[in-house]
Amino acid sequence: MAKDIIRIKDIAERAGVSVGTVDRVLHNRPNVSQKALEKVSKALEEMDYQPNMYASALAYNKSYTFYLIIPKHESEAYWDEIEQGAHAATERRRDFGITLKLLYYERFNPPSFVRTANECLKENPDGVIMVPGKLDVTTRFASQLQETNVPFILLDSYLPDLKPLSFYGQDSFQSGYFAARMLMLIASKEKEIMIMKQLKNGHIGSKQQSNRETGFRHYMHDHFPDIAITEFNLPLDEKREKYDHLLEEFFTTHPQVHHCITFNSKAHLVGDFLLRTNRRNVQIMGYDMVPKNEECVKQGSISFLIAQHAYRQGFSCVESLFEAVVLKKEVNPVNYMPIELLTKENVAFYRRTYNG
């Protein structure tokens, strides 16, 4: 009978109570005697009754507002696909009264994160998805959410000590380790490799990027300790002329460098320079399937891209909040994204969208 549709009438007959009593039990309403509750509970167990949580959620006719807090970004960036996925999931669940609001903070500006977090708290959110900022301000915000029983999901960087409802992103250490292994398939004979970074006041953009570099260096230390690793900082938010000058100077003074890597989504800054200066003997490896990176892969200046399904991450974060907040279901606490390698031969077949 478990596979058939179980009606309230069927449960009432099995329990020997009225239909009204069963309805009160199913919806946790008062005025049910202990004896009747026990009879109905036994009948539900025997019949393997599974409530229709979707129908119940619709019946309550409530509305829910989720907040997505991410860094400010340029168009066509990694974060853009996060937003697209989150909006798609929201649209999918619009019949349940789900609304998504986006808030932005400046990545290297802790006070900006604090202001954005406070703005979110004032709106009494039903759930929050956030890309962590600096650890201390993110921890404070997480504590405030926990104090008010607001579930939150971490995106991009995993901080288990904050005890989020869930996390979506790559295992960043393994991702960096994998990146090194793949790069060494084509660079094992090199004497020097460049790591392109984008720092501000000496700080890297995220814990995720730092963990990727750690994984990369672990592999290199274990398998290719004689290859020199040279760091190169390409400042944030500069004009192309500035980048051209710095890159020209670097490659002129480091003629042995034929392979580079970056752990952010800006490999195209180097890739575009290599194409314009016709340096066909140099390539860079990077992250994220954004259009500018894709074009450089197709033209050969980016050797490999590691994709992490940004669209899918945004989609899944909203879906998990929906399941936890609206349907009252348990969700997976840790959700690692695939570590996928894209090259000139397969980049055109990469599937950005995801429908759950």
Short mmCIF file of C-alpha atoms in Angstrom, two decimals:
data_model
loop_
_atom_site.label_atom_id
_atom_site.label_comp_id
_atom_site.label_asym_id
_atom_site.label_seq_id
_atom_site.Cartn_x
_atom_site.Cartn_y
_atom_site.Cartn_z
CA MET A 1 0.00 0.00 0.00
CA ALA A 2 3.02 2.25 0.47
CA LYS A 3 3.23 2.89 -3.24
CA ASP A 4 -0.45 3.86 -3.56
CA ILE A 5 -1.95 7.24 -2.75
CA ILE A 6 -2.98 7.12 0.91
CA ARG A 7 -6.06 9.19 1.69
CA ILE A 8 -6.95 10.67 5.06
CA LYS A 9 -10.06 8.46 4.95
CA ASP A 10 -7.84 5.35 4.64
CA ILE A 11 -5.81 6.39 7.69
CA ALA A 12 -8.96 7.11 9.71
CA GLU A 13 -10.41 3.68 8.94
CA ARG A 14 -7.15 1.96 9.87
CA ALA A 15 -6.87 3.87 13.14
CA GLY A 16 -10.55 3.70 14.04
CA VAL A 17 -10.90 7.46 14.44
CA SER A 18 -12.62 10.26 12.57
CA VAL A 19 -11.26 11.97 9.46
CA GLY A 20 -11.13 15.21 11.43
CA THR A 21 -8.90 13.64 14.06
CA VAL A 22 -6.44 12.42 11.42
CA ASP A 23 -6.38 15.87 9.82
CA ARG A 24 -5.57 17.49 13.18
CA VAL A 25 -2.74 15.02 13.79
CA LEU A 26 -1.22 15.51 10.33
CA HIS A 27 -1.21 19.28 10.72
CA ASN A 28 -0.17 19.35 14.39
CA ARG A 29 -3.40 20.98 15.49
CA PRO A 30 -4.68 20.87 19.09
CA ASN A 31 -7.62 18.98 20.62
CA VAL A 32 -6.36 15.46 19.97
CA SER A 33 -6.40 13.00 22.86
CA GLN A 34 -3.30 10.99 23.66
CA LYS A 35 -5.13 7.76 22.88
CA ALA A 36 -6.26 9.04 19.44
CA LEU A 37 -2.75 10.34 18.70
CA GLU A 38 -1.28 6.93 19.46
CA LYS A 39 -3.83 5.18 17.20
CA VAL A 40 -3.17 7.53 14.29
CA SER A 41 0.62 7.35 14.74
CA LYS A 42 0.49 3.56 14.71
CA ALA A 43 -1.65 3.55 11.56
CA LEU A 44 0.71 5.96 9.81
CA GLU A 45 3.69 3.74 10.63
CA GLU A 46 1.94 0.56 9.48
CA MET A 47 0.86 2.17 6.23
CA ASP A 48 4.32 3.71 5.63
CA TYR A 49 2.66 7.08 5.15
CA GLN A 50 4.86 9.77 3.58
CA PRO A 51 3.37 13.27 3.78
CA ASN A 52 3.28 15.37 0.64
CA MET A 53 5.57 18.15 1.84
CA TYR A 54 5.15 20.11 -1.37
CA ALA A 55 1.37 20.21 -1.03
CA SER A 56 1.64 21.13 2.64
CA ALA A 57 4.05 23.97 1.93
CA LEU A 58 1.79 25.34 -0.78
CA ALA A 59 -1.22 25.11 1.49
CA TYR A 60 0.36 27.41 4.09
CA ASN A 61 0.55 30.20 1.47
CA LYS A 62 3.56 31.83 3.16
CA SER A 63 6.32 33.88 1.58
CA TYR A 64 10.05 33.58 2.15
CA THR A 65 12.92 35.95 1.38
CA PHE A 66 16.42 34.60 0.86
CA TYR A 67 19.50 36.82 0.59
CA LEU A 68 22.55 36.17 -1.58
CA ILE A 69 25.61 38.12 -0.36
CA ILE A 70 28.51 38.13 -2.81
CA PRO A 71 31.41 40.39 -3.82
CA LYS A 72 30.88 43.20 -6.30
CA HIS A 73 31.97 42.00 -9.71
CA GLU A 74 32.23 42.88 -13.34
CA SER A 75 29.85 41.52 -15.96
CA GLU A 76 30.55 38.04 -17.31
CA ALA A 77 32.57 37.12 -14.23
CA TYR A 78 32.35 33.89 -12.22
CA TRP A 79 29.90 35.55 -9.86
CA ASP A 80 27.60 36.41 -12.73
CA GLU A 81 26.90 32.72 -13.28
CA ILE A 82 26.33 32.24 -9.54
CA GLU A 83 23.60 34.87 -9.78
CA GLN A 84 22.05 33.29 -12.87
CA GLY A 85 21.82 29.91 -11.17
CA ALA A 86 20.33 31.41 -8.01
CA HIS A 87 17.71 33.30 -9.99
CA ALA A 88 16.82 30.14 -11.95
CA ALA A 89 16.21 28.18 -8.75
CA THR A 90 14.13 31.03 -7.34
CA GLU A 91 11.98 31.09 -10.46
CA ARG A 92 11.55 27.34 -10.22
CA ARG A 93 10.10 27.70 -6.71
CA ARG A 94 8.15 30.91 -7.19
CA ASP A 95 4.82 29.15 -6.47
CA PHE A 96 6.05 28.69 -2.89
CA GLY A 97 6.49 32.44 -2.38
CA ILE A 98 10.27 32.44 -2.68
CA THR A 99 11.99 35.79 -3.26
CA LEU A 100 15.72 36.29 -3.73
CA LYS A 101 17.49 39.54 -2.94
CA LEU A 102 21.13 40.24 -3.81
CA LEU A 103 23.50 42.27 -1.68
CA TYR A 104 27.09 43.15 -2.60
CA TYR A 105 30.25 43.99 -0.67
CA GLU A 106 33.74 45.06 -1.71
CA ARG A 107 35.99 42.02 -1.58
CA PHE A 108 39.02 43.51 0.20
CA ASN A 109 36.98 45.85 2.41
CA PRO A 110 35.86 44.35 5.78
CA PRO A 111 33.77 47.41 6.73
CA SER A 112 31.88 46.96 3.46
CA PHE A 113 31.08 43.36 4.41
CA VAL A 114 29.89 44.51 7.85
CA ARG A 115 27.58 47.14 6.32
CA THR A 116 26.13 44.59 3.91
CA ALA A 117 25.66 42.04 6.70
CA ASN A 118 23.88 44.60 8.89
CA GLU A 119 21.62 45.58 6.01
CA CYS A 120 20.70 41.92 5.60
CA LEU A 121 19.97 41.43 9.31
CA LYS A 122 17.64 44.45 9.37
CA GLU A 123 15.46 42.77 6.74
CA ASN A 124 14.87 39.65 8.90
CA PRO A 125 15.86 37.12 6.21
CA ASP A 126 14.45 33.62 6.11
CA GLY A 127 17.77 32.28 4.83
CA VAL A 128 21.15 33.57 3.71
CA ILE A 129 23.71 32.46 1.14
CA MET A 130 27.06 34.17 1.53
CA VAL A 131 30.55 34.24 0.12
CA PRO A 132 32.74 34.71 3.21
CA GLY A 133 34.67 37.90 3.65
CA LYS A 134 37.49 38.36 6.15
CA LEU A 135 37.29 35.63 8.79
CA ASP A 136 36.56 37.80 11.83
CA VAL A 137 33.70 39.77 10.27
CA THR A 138 32.25 36.65 8.66
CA THR A 139 32.35 34.83 12.01
CA ARG A 140 30.55 37.69 13.71
CA PHE A 141 27.83 37.72 11.05
CA ALA A 142 27.43 33.94 11.25
CA SER A 143 26.98 34.18 15.02
CA GLN A 144 24.29 36.84 14.60
CA LEU A 145 22.44 34.63 12.13
CA GLN A 146 22.62 31.68 14.51
CA GLU A 147 21.32 33.79 17.40
CA THR A 148 18.21 34.60 15.36
CA ASN A 149 17.85 31.04 14.00
CA VAL A 150 18.45 32.09 10.40
CA PRO A 151 19.99 29.25 8.37
CA PHE A 152 22.91 30.18 6.14
CA ILE A 153 24.86 28.51 3.38
CA LEU A 154 28.51 29.16 2.59
CA LEU A 155 29.50 29.50 -1.03
CA ASP A 156 32.98 29.34 -2.55
CA SER A 157 35.00 29.00 0.69
CA TYR A 158 34.33 26.31 3.30
CA LEU A 159 34.62 27.38 6.96
CA PRO A 160 33.27 24.43 8.99
CA ASP A 161 33.83 26.14 12.34
CA LEU A 162 31.02 28.57 11.47
CA LYS A 163 28.60 25.61 11.38
CA PRO A 164 26.67 26.55 8.24
CA LEU A 165 23.57 24.70 7.13
CA SER A 166 25.48 23.66 4.03
CA PHE A 167 28.45 24.44 1.79
CA TYR A 168 28.81 24.49 -2.00
CA GLY A 169 32.14 24.73 -3.77
CA GLN A 170 35.20 22.73 -4.69
CA ASP A 171 37.57 20.98 -2.35
CA SER A 172 40.09 23.74 -2.96
CA PHE A 173 43.17 21.89 -1.71
CA GLN A 174 42.44 18.90 -3.96
CA SER A 175 41.65 21.28 -6.81
CA GLY A 176 45.08 22.90 -6.55
CA TYR A 177 46.79 19.52 -6.25
CA PHE A 178 44.92 18.33 -9.35
CA ALA A 179 45.87 21.52 -11.22
CA ALA A 180 49.56 20.89 -10.56
CA ARG A 181 49.31 17.30 -11.74
CA MET A 182 47.59 18.33 -14.98
CA LEU A 183 50.01 21.19 -15.64
CA MET A 184 52.97 18.86 -15.23
CA LEU A 185 51.68 16.72 -18.07
CA ILE A 186 52.91 19.47 -20.39
CA ALA A 187 55.46 21.30 -18.21
CA SER A 188 57.49 18.53 -16.60
CA LYS A 189 60.70 19.59 -18.43
CA GLU A 190 60.48 23.25 -17.38
CA LYS A 191 62.92 24.94 -15.02
CA GLU A 192 60.60 27.73 -13.85
CA ILE A 193 56.83 28.26 -13.56
CA MET A 194 55.05 31.51 -12.79
CA ILE A 195 52.10 31.88 -10.39
CA MET A 196 50.07 34.96 -11.27
CA LYS A 197 48.38 36.52 -8.25
CA GLN A 198 46.22 39.57 -7.69
CA LEU A 199 46.89 40.97 -4.25
CA LYS A 200 45.64 43.99 -2.37
CA ASN A 201 47.71 45.20 0.56
CA GLY A 202 49.49 41.87 0.45
CA HIS A 203 46.31 39.84 0.79
CA ILE A 204 44.91 37.29 -1.65
CA GLY A 205 41.26 37.39 -2.74
CA SER A 206 39.86 34.41 -0.82
CA LYS A 207 40.63 31.43 1.38
CA GLN A 208 39.69 29.25 -1.57
CA GLN A 209 42.50 30.68 -3.73
CA SER A 210 44.95 30.29 -0.87
CA ASN A 211 43.99 26.63 -0.39
CA ARG A 212 44.35 25.98 -4.12
CA GLU A 213 47.87 27.35 -4.03
CA THR A 214 48.67 25.21 -1.01
CA GLY A 215 47.50 22.09 -2.83
CA PHE A 216 49.47 23.10 -5.93
CA ARG A 217 52.67 23.63 -3.96
CA HIS A 218 52.25 20.32 -2.12
CA TYR A 219 52.17 18.44 -5.40
CA MET A 220 55.14 20.35 -6.78
CA HIS A 221 57.16 19.80 -3.60
CA ASP A 222 56.45 16.07 -3.67
CA HIS A 223 56.97 15.44 -7.39
CA PHE A 224 58.90 18.32 -8.99
CA PRO A 225 60.96 19.97 -6.24
CA ASP A 226 63.59 21.25 -8.69
CA ILE A 227 61.20 23.41 -10.70
CA ALA A 228 61.36 27.00 -9.47
CA ILE A 229 58.03 28.70 -8.71
CA THR A 230 58.06 32.45 -9.25
CA GLU A 231 55.23 34.65 -7.95
CA PHE A 232 54.02 37.58 -10.03
CA ASN A 233 51.50 40.13 -8.77
CA LEU A 234 49.17 41.73 -11.31
CA PRO A 235 47.45 44.56 -9.41
CA LEU A 236 43.68 44.67 -9.19
CA ASP A 237 41.56 47.02 -11.28
CA GLU A 238 44.33 48.49 -13.44
CA LYS A 239 44.10 49.47 -17.10
CA ARG A 240 45.34 47.21 -19.87
CA GLU A 241 48.33 49.45 -20.56
CA LYS A 242 49.56 48.93 -17.00
CA TYR A 243 49.13 45.16 -17.29
CA ASP A 244 50.94 45.13 -20.64
CA HIS A 245 53.91 46.97 -19.15
CA LEU A 246 54.19 44.64 -16.15
CA LEU A 247 53.78 41.47 -18.21
CA GLU A 248 56.26 42.60 -20.85
CA GLU A 249 58.79 43.30 -18.15
CA PHE A 250 58.20 39.94 -16.50
CA PHE A 251 58.53 37.80 -19.61
CA THR A 252 61.57 39.77 -20.75
CA THR A 253 63.37 39.13 -17.47
CA HIS A 254 62.14 35.51 -17.19
CA PRO A 255 62.77 34.02 -20.66
CA GLN A 256 62.67 30.47 -19.26
CA VAL A 257 59.00 30.76 -18.23
CA HIS A 258 56.75 28.99 -20.71
CA HIS A 259 53.97 27.95 -18.33
CA CYS A 260 52.01 30.00 -15.80
CA ILE A 261 49.08 29.36 -13.49
CA THR A 262 46.60 31.50 -11.57
CA PHE A 263 44.08 30.34 -8.98
CA ASN A 264 41.41 32.90 -9.82
CA SER A 265 39.19 33.53 -12.85
CA LYS A 266 41.52 36.13 -14.45
CA ALA A 267 43.79 33.89 -16.54
CA HIS A 268 42.52 35.85 -19.56
CA LEU A 269 44.48 38.93 -18.43
CA VAL A 270 47.67 37.04 -19.22
CA GLY A 271 46.13 35.01 -22.03
CA ASP A 272 45.01 38.10 -23.93
CA PHE A 273 48.46 39.67 -23.55
CA LEU A 274 50.11 36.53 -24.93
CA LEU A 275 47.84 36.59 -27.98
CA ARG A 276 48.39 40.28 -28.69
CA THR A 277 52.17 40.00 -28.37
CA ASN A 278 52.27 36.73 -30.34
CA ARG A 279 54.03 34.79 -27.59
CA ARG A 280 53.06 31.35 -28.84
CA ASN A 281 55.59 29.59 -26.62
CA VAL A 282 53.90 30.66 -23.38
CA GLN A 283 50.57 29.50 -21.89
CA ILE A 284 48.68 30.02 -18.65
CA MET A 285 46.37 27.70 -16.73
CA GLY A 286 43.46 29.10 -14.73
CA TYR A 287 40.01 28.70 -13.25
CA ASP A 288 36.41 29.27 -14.26
CA MET A 289 34.58 29.05 -17.54
CA VAL A 290 33.91 32.74 -18.12
CA PRO A 291 33.65 33.97 -21.74
CA LYS A 292 37.02 35.78 -21.81
CA ASN A 293 38.78 32.68 -20.53
CA GLU A 294 36.91 30.50 -23.00
CA GLU A 295 38.10 32.61 -25.93
CA CYS A 296 41.73 32.35 -24.81
CA VAL A 297 41.38 28.57 -24.48
CA LYS A 298 40.07 28.36 -28.03
CA GLN A 299 42.96 30.48 -29.32
CA GLY A 300 45.58 28.55 -27.37
CA SER A 301 46.96 31.06 -24.85
CA ILE A 302 45.22 29.32 -21.93
CA SER A 303 46.31 25.68 -21.78
CA PHE A 304 43.76 24.38 -19.26
CA LEU A 305 40.79 25.71 -17.34
CA ILE A 306 39.39 24.12 -14.21
CA ALA A 307 35.63 24.58 -14.12
CA GLN A 308 33.60 24.49 -10.91
CA HIS A 309 30.01 24.88 -12.11
CA ALA A 310 29.28 28.37 -10.85
CA TYR A 311 25.72 28.27 -12.21
CA ARG A 312 25.08 24.97 -10.47
CA GLN A 313 26.43 26.32 -7.19
CA GLY A 314 24.05 29.27 -7.22
CA PHE A 315 21.13 27.05 -8.20
CA SER A 316 21.86 24.45 -5.53
CA CYS A 317 22.28 26.98 -2.73
CA VAL A 318 18.78 28.37 -3.25
CA GLU A 319 17.36 24.88 -3.67
CA SER A 320 18.92 23.75 -0.39
CA LEU A 321 17.48 26.74 1.49
CA PHE A 322 14.09 25.95 -0.05
CA GLU A 323 14.26 22.35 1.13
CA ALA A 324 15.44 23.26 4.63
CA VAL A 325 13.24 26.31 5.29
CA VAL A 326 10.07 25.55 3.35
CA LEU A 327 9.94 21.75 3.23
CA LYS A 328 11.68 21.24 6.60
CA LYS A 329 13.97 18.62 5.09
CA GLU A 330 17.53 17.81 6.02
CA VAL A 331 20.14 18.86 3.46
CA ASN A 332 23.67 17.67 2.82
CA PRO A 333 26.11 19.72 4.94
CA VAL A 334 29.02 19.54 2.47
CA ASN A 335 28.59 19.57 -1.31
CA TYR A 336 31.81 19.52 -3.29
CA MET A 337 31.60 20.52 -6.93
CA PRO A 338 33.29 18.44 -9.65
CA ILE A 339 36.87 19.32 -10.56
CA GLU A 340 36.66 19.39 -14.35
CA LEU A 341 39.44 20.07 -16.84
CA LEU A 342 38.64 22.04 -19.98
CA THR A 343 40.86 22.29 -23.04
CA LYS A 344 40.59 23.60 -26.58
CA GLU A 345 39.09 20.26 -27.64
CA ASN A 346 36.23 20.05 -25.13
CA VAL A 347 35.56 23.62 -23.98
CA ALA A 348 32.71 24.09 -26.47
CA PHE A 349 30.78 21.21 -24.90
CA TYR A 350 30.88 22.45 -21.32
CA ARG A 351 27.37 22.64 -19.85
CA ARG A 352 26.93 25.76 -17.72
CA THR A 353 23.27 25.42 -16.80
CA TYR A 354 21.80 22.99 -14.30
CA ASN A 355 18.17 22.20 -13.52
CA GLY A 356 18.47 20.19 -10.33
#
